């Protein structure tokens, strides 16, 4: 695992603290630090996204610095639509991937894994790490190669509503 600078380790700790605060988008009261454009949470996610979003970045560095993602999905289609639909997604994984419904590439002491049960290494295997800024309206995502456990690409999803 490559070394993460102390500046970004501190920023990651700040983000983890901010993620515990329930703002407007999480069912709490409006809080400028976590809800506002360019608020503390938004700025932390932007900086960490730029730092870790480069292809080849070890996924373990993201997890160690930013904490476990709010969601892990196999496809962006699941990320965009699954959280709006009740019940299971046909042919896909529902909710967060956890030890009960995933096996495969381990990432140290992190309780999640990246390869779903029944998957094989015969084709491209990817996972999306999703870190929410304002619920499902705005979030940072990392596309991870589940075999190499490295970032392929990263970007933002904005609902613009």
Short mmCIF file of N, CA and C in Angstrom, two decimals:
data_model
loop_
_atom_site.label_atom_id
_atom_site.label_comp_id
_atom_site.label_asym_id
_atom_site.label_seq_id
_atom_site.Cartn_x
_atom_site.Cartn_y
_atom_site.Cartn_z
N UNK A 1 0.85 -1.18 0.00
CA UNK A 1 0.00 0.00 0.00
C UNK A 1 0.89 1.24 0.00
N UNK A 2 0.64 2.14 -0.92
CA UNK A 2 1.40 3.38 -0.99
C UNK A 2 1.08 4.26 0.21
N UNK A 3 2.02 5.09 0.54
CA UNK A 3 1.85 5.98 1.68
C UNK A 3 0.92 7.13 1.33
N UNK A 4 0.01 7.45 2.23
CA UNK A 4 -0.89 8.59 2.08
C UNK A 4 -0.31 9.73 2.90
N UNK A 5 -0.20 10.90 2.31
CA UNK A 5 0.40 12.04 3.01
C UNK A 5 -0.38 12.37 4.27
N UNK A 6 0.31 12.95 5.23
CA UNK A 6 -0.35 13.30 6.51
C UNK A 6 -1.46 14.32 6.29
N UNK A 7 -1.30 15.18 5.30
CA UNK A 7 -2.35 16.16 4.98
C UNK A 7 -3.65 15.46 4.59
N UNK A 8 -3.54 14.44 3.75
CA UNK A 8 -4.73 13.73 3.29
C UNK A 8 -5.25 12.75 4.33
N UNK A 9 -4.37 12.24 5.18
CA UNK A 9 -4.84 11.42 6.30
C UNK A 9 -5.71 12.26 7.22
N UNK A 10 -5.27 13.50 7.51
CA UNK A 10 -6.05 14.41 8.36
C UNK A 10 -7.36 14.79 7.68
N UNK A 11 -7.31 15.02 6.39
CA UNK A 11 -8.54 15.36 5.65
C UNK A 11 -9.51 14.18 5.66
N UNK A 12 -8.98 12.97 5.56
CA UNK A 12 -9.81 11.77 5.63
C UNK A 12 -10.46 11.63 7.00
N UNK A 13 -9.73 11.93 8.05
CA UNK A 13 -10.30 11.86 9.40
C UNK A 13 -11.39 12.91 9.56
N UNK A 14 -11.15 14.09 9.01
CA UNK A 14 -12.17 15.14 9.05
C UNK A 14 -13.43 14.68 8.31
N UNK A 15 -13.25 14.06 7.13
CA UNK A 15 -14.40 13.56 6.38
C UNK A 15 -15.15 12.51 7.19
N UNK A 16 -14.43 11.60 7.81
CA UNK A 16 -15.10 10.56 8.60
C UNK A 16 -15.92 11.18 9.73
N UNK A 17 -15.40 12.22 10.35
CA UNK A 17 -16.16 12.92 11.40
C UNK A 17 -17.40 13.60 10.81
N UNK A 18 -17.24 14.25 9.66
CA UNK A 18 -18.37 14.92 9.02
C UNK A 18 -19.44 13.93 8.57
N UNK A 19 -19.04 12.73 8.19
CA UNK A 19 -20.00 11.72 7.74
C UNK A 19 -20.92 11.26 8.88
N UNK A 20 -20.54 11.52 10.11
CA UNK A 20 -21.39 11.13 11.25
C UNK A 20 -22.46 12.17 11.55
N UNK A 21 -22.36 13.34 10.94
CA UNK A 21 -23.32 14.43 11.18
C UNK A 21 -24.50 14.29 10.22
N UNK A 22 -25.70 14.22 10.77
CA UNK A 22 -26.90 14.12 9.93
C UNK A 22 -27.34 15.53 9.55
N UNK A 23 -27.24 15.81 8.25
CA UNK A 23 -27.71 17.08 7.72
C UNK A 23 -29.07 16.91 7.09
N UNK A 24 -29.49 17.92 6.36
CA UNK A 24 -30.79 17.93 5.69
C UNK A 24 -31.01 16.69 4.83
N UNK A 25 -29.99 16.28 4.08
CA UNK A 25 -30.12 15.18 3.12
C UNK A 25 -30.10 13.81 3.80
N UNK A 26 -29.82 13.80 5.10
CA UNK A 26 -29.79 12.54 5.85
C UNK A 26 -30.90 12.48 6.89
N UNK A 27 -31.89 13.35 6.77
CA UNK A 27 -33.02 13.32 7.70
C UNK A 27 -32.83 14.16 8.94
N UNK A 28 -31.77 14.95 9.00
CA UNK A 28 -31.53 15.82 10.15
C UNK A 28 -31.87 17.26 9.81
N UNK A 29 -31.44 18.15 10.66
CA UNK A 29 -31.62 19.58 10.41
C UNK A 29 -30.56 20.06 9.44
N UNK A 30 -30.89 21.10 8.68
CA UNK A 30 -29.93 21.67 7.74
C UNK A 30 -28.67 22.08 8.49
N UNK A 31 -27.53 21.75 7.92
CA UNK A 31 -26.25 22.06 8.53
C UNK A 31 -25.30 22.49 7.41
N UNK A 32 -24.90 23.76 7.39
CA UNK A 32 -24.05 24.25 6.31
C UNK A 32 -22.75 23.46 6.14
N UNK A 33 -22.18 22.92 7.20
CA UNK A 33 -20.92 22.18 7.10
C UNK A 33 -21.05 20.92 6.26
N UNK A 34 -22.23 20.28 6.30
CA UNK A 34 -22.40 19.03 5.54
C UNK A 34 -23.35 19.17 4.36
N UNK A 35 -24.18 20.19 4.32
CA UNK A 35 -25.19 20.33 3.27
C UNK A 35 -24.81 21.31 2.16
N UNK A 36 -24.08 22.36 2.49
CA UNK A 36 -23.85 23.45 1.53
C UNK A 36 -22.80 23.12 0.49
N UNK A 37 -23.01 23.69 -0.71
CA UNK A 37 -21.99 23.68 -1.74
C UNK A 37 -20.76 24.38 -1.17
N UNK A 38 -19.61 23.77 -1.32
CA UNK A 38 -18.35 24.25 -0.76
C UNK A 38 -18.33 24.26 0.77
N UNK A 39 -19.28 23.55 1.39
CA UNK A 39 -19.21 23.33 2.84
C UNK A 39 -18.06 22.38 3.15
N UNK A 40 -17.80 22.15 4.41
CA UNK A 40 -16.66 21.33 4.82
C UNK A 40 -16.68 19.93 4.21
N UNK A 41 -17.84 19.27 4.22
CA UNK A 41 -17.94 17.91 3.69
C UNK A 41 -17.71 17.90 2.18
N UNK A 42 -18.31 18.85 1.47
CA UNK A 42 -18.16 18.94 0.03
C UNK A 42 -16.69 19.17 -0.34
N UNK A 43 -16.05 20.09 0.35
CA UNK A 43 -14.64 20.39 0.06
C UNK A 43 -13.75 19.19 0.36
N UNK A 44 -14.00 18.50 1.46
CA UNK A 44 -13.20 17.32 1.81
C UNK A 44 -13.35 16.25 0.73
N UNK A 45 -14.58 15.99 0.31
CA UNK A 45 -14.81 14.99 -0.74
C UNK A 45 -14.16 15.39 -2.05
N UNK A 46 -14.22 16.67 -2.40
CA UNK A 46 -13.59 17.13 -3.64
C UNK A 46 -12.09 16.89 -3.61
N UNK A 47 -11.44 17.29 -2.52
CA UNK A 47 -9.98 17.14 -2.41
C UNK A 47 -9.57 15.67 -2.38
N UNK A 48 -10.30 14.87 -1.61
CA UNK A 48 -9.98 13.45 -1.53
C UNK A 48 -10.25 12.75 -2.85
N UNK A 49 -11.31 13.17 -3.55
CA UNK A 49 -11.61 12.61 -4.86
C UNK A 49 -10.50 12.89 -5.87
N UNK A 50 -9.97 14.09 -5.85
CA UNK A 50 -8.86 14.43 -6.74
C UNK A 50 -7.61 13.62 -6.39
N UNK A 51 -7.34 13.48 -5.11
CA UNK A 51 -6.14 12.78 -4.64
C UNK A 51 -6.20 11.29 -4.93
N UNK A 52 -7.32 10.65 -4.62
CA UNK A 52 -7.45 9.20 -4.76
C UNK A 52 -8.04 8.76 -6.11
N UNK A 53 -8.55 9.69 -6.91
CA UNK A 53 -9.25 9.34 -8.14
C UNK A 53 -8.37 9.02 -9.32
N UNK A 54 -7.07 9.07 -9.14
CA UNK A 54 -6.14 8.78 -10.23
C UNK A 54 -6.06 7.28 -10.49
N UNK A 55 -6.09 6.87 -11.77
CA UNK A 55 -5.97 5.44 -12.08
C UNK A 55 -4.72 4.84 -11.44
N UNK A 56 -4.89 3.63 -10.89
CA UNK A 56 -3.79 2.93 -10.25
C UNK A 56 -3.70 3.13 -8.75
N UNK A 57 -4.49 4.07 -8.20
CA UNK A 57 -4.47 4.29 -6.76
C UNK A 57 -4.99 3.03 -6.05
N UNK A 58 -4.29 2.54 -5.04
CA UNK A 58 -4.78 1.36 -4.33
C UNK A 58 -6.10 1.63 -3.61
N UNK A 59 -7.06 0.73 -3.81
CA UNK A 59 -8.36 0.87 -3.15
C UNK A 59 -8.20 0.86 -1.63
N UNK A 60 -7.23 0.12 -1.15
CA UNK A 60 -7.01 0.04 0.30
C UNK A 60 -6.68 1.41 0.87
N UNK A 61 -6.01 2.26 0.10
CA UNK A 61 -5.70 3.62 0.58
C UNK A 61 -6.98 4.44 0.76
N UNK A 62 -7.92 4.27 -0.17
CA UNK A 62 -9.20 4.98 -0.07
C UNK A 62 -9.92 4.53 1.20
N UNK A 63 -10.02 3.23 1.39
CA UNK A 63 -10.74 2.69 2.54
C UNK A 63 -10.08 3.08 3.86
N UNK A 64 -8.76 3.03 3.90
CA UNK A 64 -8.04 3.36 5.13
C UNK A 64 -8.18 4.84 5.48
N UNK A 65 -8.28 5.69 4.47
CA UNK A 65 -8.33 7.14 4.70
C UNK A 65 -9.75 7.67 4.82
N UNK A 66 -10.63 7.25 3.93
CA UNK A 66 -11.99 7.80 3.87
C UNK A 66 -13.00 6.96 4.64
N UNK A 67 -12.61 5.77 5.06
CA UNK A 67 -13.54 4.87 5.73
C UNK A 67 -14.31 4.06 4.70
N UNK A 68 -15.13 3.15 5.19
CA UNK A 68 -15.92 2.33 4.28
C UNK A 68 -16.89 3.21 3.50
N UNK A 69 -17.11 2.89 2.22
CA UNK A 69 -18.04 3.67 1.41
C UNK A 69 -19.46 3.60 1.96
N UNK A 70 -20.25 4.61 1.62
CA UNK A 70 -21.66 4.57 1.97
C UNK A 70 -22.35 3.43 1.24
N UNK A 71 -21.90 3.15 0.03
CA UNK A 71 -22.44 2.04 -0.76
C UNK A 71 -21.32 1.48 -1.61
N UNK A 72 -21.44 0.18 -1.92
CA UNK A 72 -20.58 -0.48 -2.89
C UNK A 72 -21.50 -1.17 -3.89
N UNK A 73 -21.29 -0.91 -5.15
CA UNK A 73 -22.14 -1.48 -6.21
C UNK A 73 -21.28 -2.10 -7.29
N UNK A 74 -21.86 -3.05 -8.02
CA UNK A 74 -21.16 -3.67 -9.15
C UNK A 74 -21.29 -2.86 -10.41
N UNK A 75 -22.35 -2.08 -10.55
CA UNK A 75 -22.56 -1.27 -11.75
C UNK A 75 -23.04 0.10 -11.34
N UNK A 76 -22.82 1.08 -12.20
CA UNK A 76 -23.34 2.41 -11.92
C UNK A 76 -24.86 2.41 -12.07
N UNK A 77 -25.39 1.50 -12.89
CA UNK A 77 -26.84 1.40 -13.00
C UNK A 77 -27.43 1.09 -11.63
N UNK A 78 -26.81 0.20 -10.88
CA UNK A 78 -27.27 -0.09 -9.52
C UNK A 78 -27.14 1.16 -8.66
N UNK A 79 -26.06 1.86 -8.81
CA UNK A 79 -25.84 3.05 -7.98
C UNK A 79 -26.89 4.11 -8.28
N UNK A 80 -27.21 4.31 -9.56
CA UNK A 80 -28.17 5.34 -9.93
C UNK A 80 -29.60 4.98 -9.59
N UNK A 81 -29.94 3.69 -9.71
CA UNK A 81 -31.34 3.31 -9.60
C UNK A 81 -31.70 2.46 -8.39
N UNK A 82 -30.79 1.66 -7.91
CA UNK A 82 -31.14 0.69 -6.87
C UNK A 82 -31.63 1.35 -5.60
N UNK A 83 -31.04 2.47 -5.24
CA UNK A 83 -31.43 3.08 -3.99
C UNK A 83 -32.80 3.73 -4.06
N UNK A 84 -33.38 3.84 -5.24
CA UNK A 84 -34.72 4.41 -5.37
C UNK A 84 -35.79 3.35 -5.46
N UNK A 85 -35.38 2.07 -5.59
CA UNK A 85 -36.33 0.99 -5.81
C UNK A 85 -36.49 0.14 -4.56
N UNK A 86 -37.71 -0.20 -4.20
CA UNK A 86 -37.88 -1.13 -3.08
C UNK A 86 -37.55 -2.55 -3.53
N UNK A 87 -37.10 -3.36 -2.61
CA UNK A 87 -36.88 -4.77 -2.91
C UNK A 87 -35.59 -5.04 -3.65
N UNK A 88 -35.40 -6.30 -4.03
CA UNK A 88 -34.14 -6.70 -4.67
C UNK A 88 -34.02 -6.18 -6.09
N UNK A 89 -32.79 -6.05 -6.55
CA UNK A 89 -32.51 -5.71 -7.93
C UNK A 89 -32.31 -7.02 -8.66
N UNK A 90 -33.03 -7.21 -9.75
CA UNK A 90 -32.96 -8.47 -10.48
C UNK A 90 -31.53 -8.68 -10.99
N UNK A 91 -30.95 -9.83 -10.63
CA UNK A 91 -29.62 -10.18 -11.10
C UNK A 91 -28.50 -9.39 -10.46
N UNK A 92 -28.80 -8.62 -9.45
CA UNK A 92 -27.75 -7.80 -8.85
C UNK A 92 -27.69 -7.94 -7.36
N UNK A 93 -26.86 -7.15 -6.77
CA UNK A 93 -26.68 -7.14 -5.32
C UNK A 93 -27.50 -5.99 -4.76
N UNK A 94 -28.14 -6.20 -3.65
CA UNK A 94 -28.92 -5.14 -3.03
C UNK A 94 -28.18 -4.61 -1.82
N UNK A 95 -28.36 -3.34 -1.54
CA UNK A 95 -27.77 -2.74 -0.35
C UNK A 95 -26.26 -2.75 -0.39
N UNK A 96 -25.64 -2.60 0.77
CA UNK A 96 -24.20 -2.62 0.87
C UNK A 96 -23.70 -4.05 0.76
N UNK A 97 -22.58 -4.23 0.12
CA UNK A 97 -21.96 -5.54 0.06
C UNK A 97 -21.31 -5.80 1.40
N UNK A 98 -21.57 -6.97 1.95
CA UNK A 98 -20.98 -7.29 3.24
C UNK A 98 -20.51 -8.73 3.23
N UNK A 99 -20.03 -9.19 4.37
CA UNK A 99 -19.46 -10.53 4.43
C UNK A 99 -20.49 -11.62 4.16
N UNK A 100 -21.76 -11.35 4.34
CA UNK A 100 -22.78 -12.36 4.10
C UNK A 100 -23.04 -12.59 2.62
N UNK A 101 -22.85 -11.54 1.77
CA UNK A 101 -23.16 -11.73 0.36
C UNK A 101 -21.98 -11.42 -0.56
N UNK A 102 -20.76 -11.47 -0.03
CA UNK A 102 -19.60 -11.23 -0.87
C UNK A 102 -18.41 -12.04 -0.37
N UNK A 103 -17.61 -12.45 -1.33
CA UNK A 103 -16.38 -13.15 -1.00
C UNK A 103 -15.33 -12.70 -2.00
N UNK A 104 -14.08 -13.00 -1.76
CA UNK A 104 -13.06 -12.73 -2.75
C UNK A 104 -11.95 -11.87 -2.23
N UNK A 105 -11.54 -10.92 -3.03
CA UNK A 105 -10.36 -10.12 -2.76
C UNK A 105 -10.50 -9.37 -1.45
N UNK A 106 -9.68 -9.70 -0.47
CA UNK A 106 -9.75 -9.06 0.83
C UNK A 106 -8.93 -7.79 0.85
N UNK A 107 -9.34 -6.84 1.63
CA UNK A 107 -8.61 -5.59 1.76
C UNK A 107 -8.22 -5.40 3.21
N UNK A 108 -7.33 -6.24 3.69
CA UNK A 108 -6.84 -6.11 5.05
C UNK A 108 -7.95 -6.33 6.06
N UNK A 109 -8.08 -5.42 7.02
CA UNK A 109 -9.05 -5.59 8.09
C UNK A 109 -10.40 -4.96 7.78
N UNK A 110 -10.60 -4.51 6.55
CA UNK A 110 -11.88 -3.93 6.17
C UNK A 110 -12.89 -5.06 6.07
N UNK A 111 -14.08 -4.85 6.59
CA UNK A 111 -15.06 -5.93 6.67
C UNK A 111 -15.75 -6.21 5.34
N UNK A 112 -15.57 -5.35 4.34
CA UNK A 112 -16.20 -5.59 3.05
C UNK A 112 -15.20 -6.24 2.10
N UNK A 113 -15.70 -6.91 1.10
CA UNK A 113 -14.87 -7.48 0.05
C UNK A 113 -15.40 -7.01 -1.28
N UNK A 114 -14.64 -7.26 -2.32
CA UNK A 114 -14.97 -6.65 -3.59
C UNK A 114 -15.55 -7.59 -4.62
N UNK A 115 -15.44 -8.89 -4.46
CA UNK A 115 -15.96 -9.80 -5.47
C UNK A 115 -17.18 -10.52 -4.94
N UNK A 116 -18.34 -10.34 -5.57
CA UNK A 116 -19.56 -10.96 -5.11
C UNK A 116 -19.51 -12.48 -5.20
N UNK A 117 -20.31 -13.12 -4.38
CA UNK A 117 -20.41 -14.58 -4.39
C UNK A 117 -20.78 -15.05 -5.78
N UNK A 118 -20.10 -16.11 -6.23
CA UNK A 118 -20.42 -16.68 -7.53
C UNK A 118 -19.70 -16.02 -8.68
N UNK A 119 -18.96 -14.93 -8.44
CA UNK A 119 -18.27 -14.29 -9.55
C UNK A 119 -16.97 -15.02 -9.82
N UNK A 120 -16.46 -14.83 -11.01
CA UNK A 120 -15.20 -15.46 -11.38
C UNK A 120 -14.29 -14.41 -11.98
N UNK A 121 -13.07 -14.77 -12.21
CA UNK A 121 -12.10 -13.84 -12.78
C UNK A 121 -12.08 -13.91 -14.29
N UNK A 122 -13.15 -14.37 -14.95
CA UNK A 122 -13.16 -14.56 -16.39
C UNK A 122 -13.39 -13.27 -17.16
N UNK A 123 -13.87 -12.23 -16.55
CA UNK A 123 -14.11 -10.98 -17.25
C UNK A 123 -13.75 -9.82 -16.35
N UNK A 124 -13.93 -8.62 -16.86
CA UNK A 124 -13.60 -7.46 -16.03
C UNK A 124 -14.51 -7.40 -14.81
N UNK A 125 -13.93 -7.35 -13.66
CA UNK A 125 -14.68 -7.27 -12.42
C UNK A 125 -14.45 -5.88 -11.83
N UNK A 126 -15.51 -5.14 -11.64
CA UNK A 126 -15.37 -3.81 -11.07
C UNK A 126 -16.35 -3.63 -9.92
N UNK A 127 -16.00 -2.73 -9.06
CA UNK A 127 -16.88 -2.30 -7.97
C UNK A 127 -16.84 -0.78 -7.96
N UNK A 128 -17.94 -0.21 -7.53
CA UNK A 128 -18.01 1.24 -7.36
C UNK A 128 -18.11 1.54 -5.88
N UNK A 129 -17.17 2.34 -5.38
CA UNK A 129 -17.22 2.87 -4.02
C UNK A 129 -17.96 4.20 -4.12
N UNK A 130 -19.01 4.36 -3.34
CA UNK A 130 -19.83 5.57 -3.38
C UNK A 130 -19.77 6.27 -2.03
N UNK A 131 -19.33 7.53 -2.06
CA UNK A 131 -19.25 8.37 -0.87
C UNK A 131 -20.22 9.53 -1.07
N UNK A 132 -21.25 9.55 -0.25
CA UNK A 132 -22.33 10.52 -0.44
C UNK A 132 -22.00 11.87 0.20
N UNK A 133 -22.29 12.91 -0.57
CA UNK A 133 -22.22 14.26 -0.02
C UNK A 133 -23.62 14.65 0.44
N UNK A 134 -24.58 14.63 -0.47
CA UNK A 134 -25.97 14.97 -0.12
C UNK A 134 -26.88 13.82 -0.56
N UNK A 135 -26.79 12.74 0.19
CA UNK A 135 -27.61 11.56 -0.08
C UNK A 135 -27.38 11.06 -1.50
N UNK A 136 -28.47 10.64 -2.15
CA UNK A 136 -28.39 10.15 -3.52
C UNK A 136 -28.42 11.28 -4.54
N UNK A 137 -28.45 12.53 -4.07
CA UNK A 137 -28.49 13.67 -4.97
C UNK A 137 -27.11 14.02 -5.51
N UNK A 138 -26.09 13.88 -4.68
CA UNK A 138 -24.73 14.23 -5.06
C UNK A 138 -23.77 13.30 -4.34
N UNK A 139 -22.93 12.60 -5.10
CA UNK A 139 -21.96 11.72 -4.46
C UNK A 139 -20.72 11.54 -5.34
N UNK A 140 -19.64 11.21 -4.68
CA UNK A 140 -18.37 10.91 -5.32
C UNK A 140 -18.30 9.40 -5.50
N UNK A 141 -17.86 8.95 -6.68
CA UNK A 141 -17.71 7.51 -6.89
C UNK A 141 -16.32 7.19 -7.42
N UNK A 142 -15.86 6.02 -7.04
CA UNK A 142 -14.59 5.47 -7.52
C UNK A 142 -14.90 4.14 -8.20
N UNK A 143 -14.48 3.97 -9.43
CA UNK A 143 -14.60 2.69 -10.13
C UNK A 143 -13.32 1.92 -9.85
N UNK A 144 -13.48 0.75 -9.22
CA UNK A 144 -12.35 -0.04 -8.74
C UNK A 144 -12.23 -1.34 -9.53
N UNK A 145 -11.03 -1.66 -9.99
CA UNK A 145 -10.74 -2.97 -10.55
C UNK A 145 -10.67 -3.93 -9.38
N UNK A 146 -11.62 -4.85 -9.30
CA UNK A 146 -11.73 -5.73 -8.14
C UNK A 146 -10.64 -6.80 -8.11
N UNK A 147 -10.00 -7.04 -9.21
CA UNK A 147 -8.91 -8.02 -9.24
C UNK A 147 -7.63 -7.36 -8.75
N UNK A 148 -7.28 -6.22 -9.33
CA UNK A 148 -6.05 -5.51 -8.95
C UNK A 148 -6.24 -4.64 -7.71
N UNK A 149 -7.50 -4.40 -7.34
CA UNK A 149 -7.86 -3.54 -6.20
C UNK A 149 -7.25 -2.15 -6.36
N UNK A 150 -7.47 -1.59 -7.56
CA UNK A 150 -6.96 -0.26 -7.89
C UNK A 150 -8.05 0.56 -8.58
N UNK A 151 -7.93 1.88 -8.45
CA UNK A 151 -8.86 2.80 -9.09
C UNK A 151 -8.67 2.74 -10.61
N UNK A 152 -9.79 2.65 -11.32
CA UNK A 152 -9.80 2.77 -12.77
C UNK A 152 -10.15 4.20 -13.18
N UNK A 153 -11.14 4.77 -12.50
CA UNK A 153 -11.56 6.16 -12.73
C UNK A 153 -12.43 6.61 -11.56
N UNK A 154 -12.68 7.90 -11.54
CA UNK A 154 -13.50 8.47 -10.47
C UNK A 154 -14.18 9.73 -10.99
N UNK A 155 -15.35 10.03 -10.43
CA UNK A 155 -16.07 11.23 -10.82
C UNK A 155 -17.17 11.51 -9.80
N UNK A 156 -18.00 12.48 -10.14
CA UNK A 156 -19.13 12.86 -9.30
C UNK A 156 -20.43 12.55 -10.02
N UNK A 157 -21.45 12.21 -9.25
CA UNK A 157 -22.82 12.16 -9.75
C UNK A 157 -23.56 13.32 -9.09
N UNK A 158 -24.25 14.11 -9.92
CA UNK A 158 -25.07 15.22 -9.44
C UNK A 158 -26.47 15.07 -10.01
N UNK A 159 -27.48 15.14 -9.18
CA UNK A 159 -28.87 15.03 -9.65
C UNK A 159 -29.35 16.33 -10.27
N UNK A 160 -28.74 17.44 -9.90
CA UNK A 160 -29.12 18.76 -10.42
C UNK A 160 -30.60 19.04 -10.21
N UNK A 161 -31.13 18.69 -9.02
CA UNK A 161 -32.52 19.01 -8.74
C UNK A 161 -32.64 20.04 -7.66
#
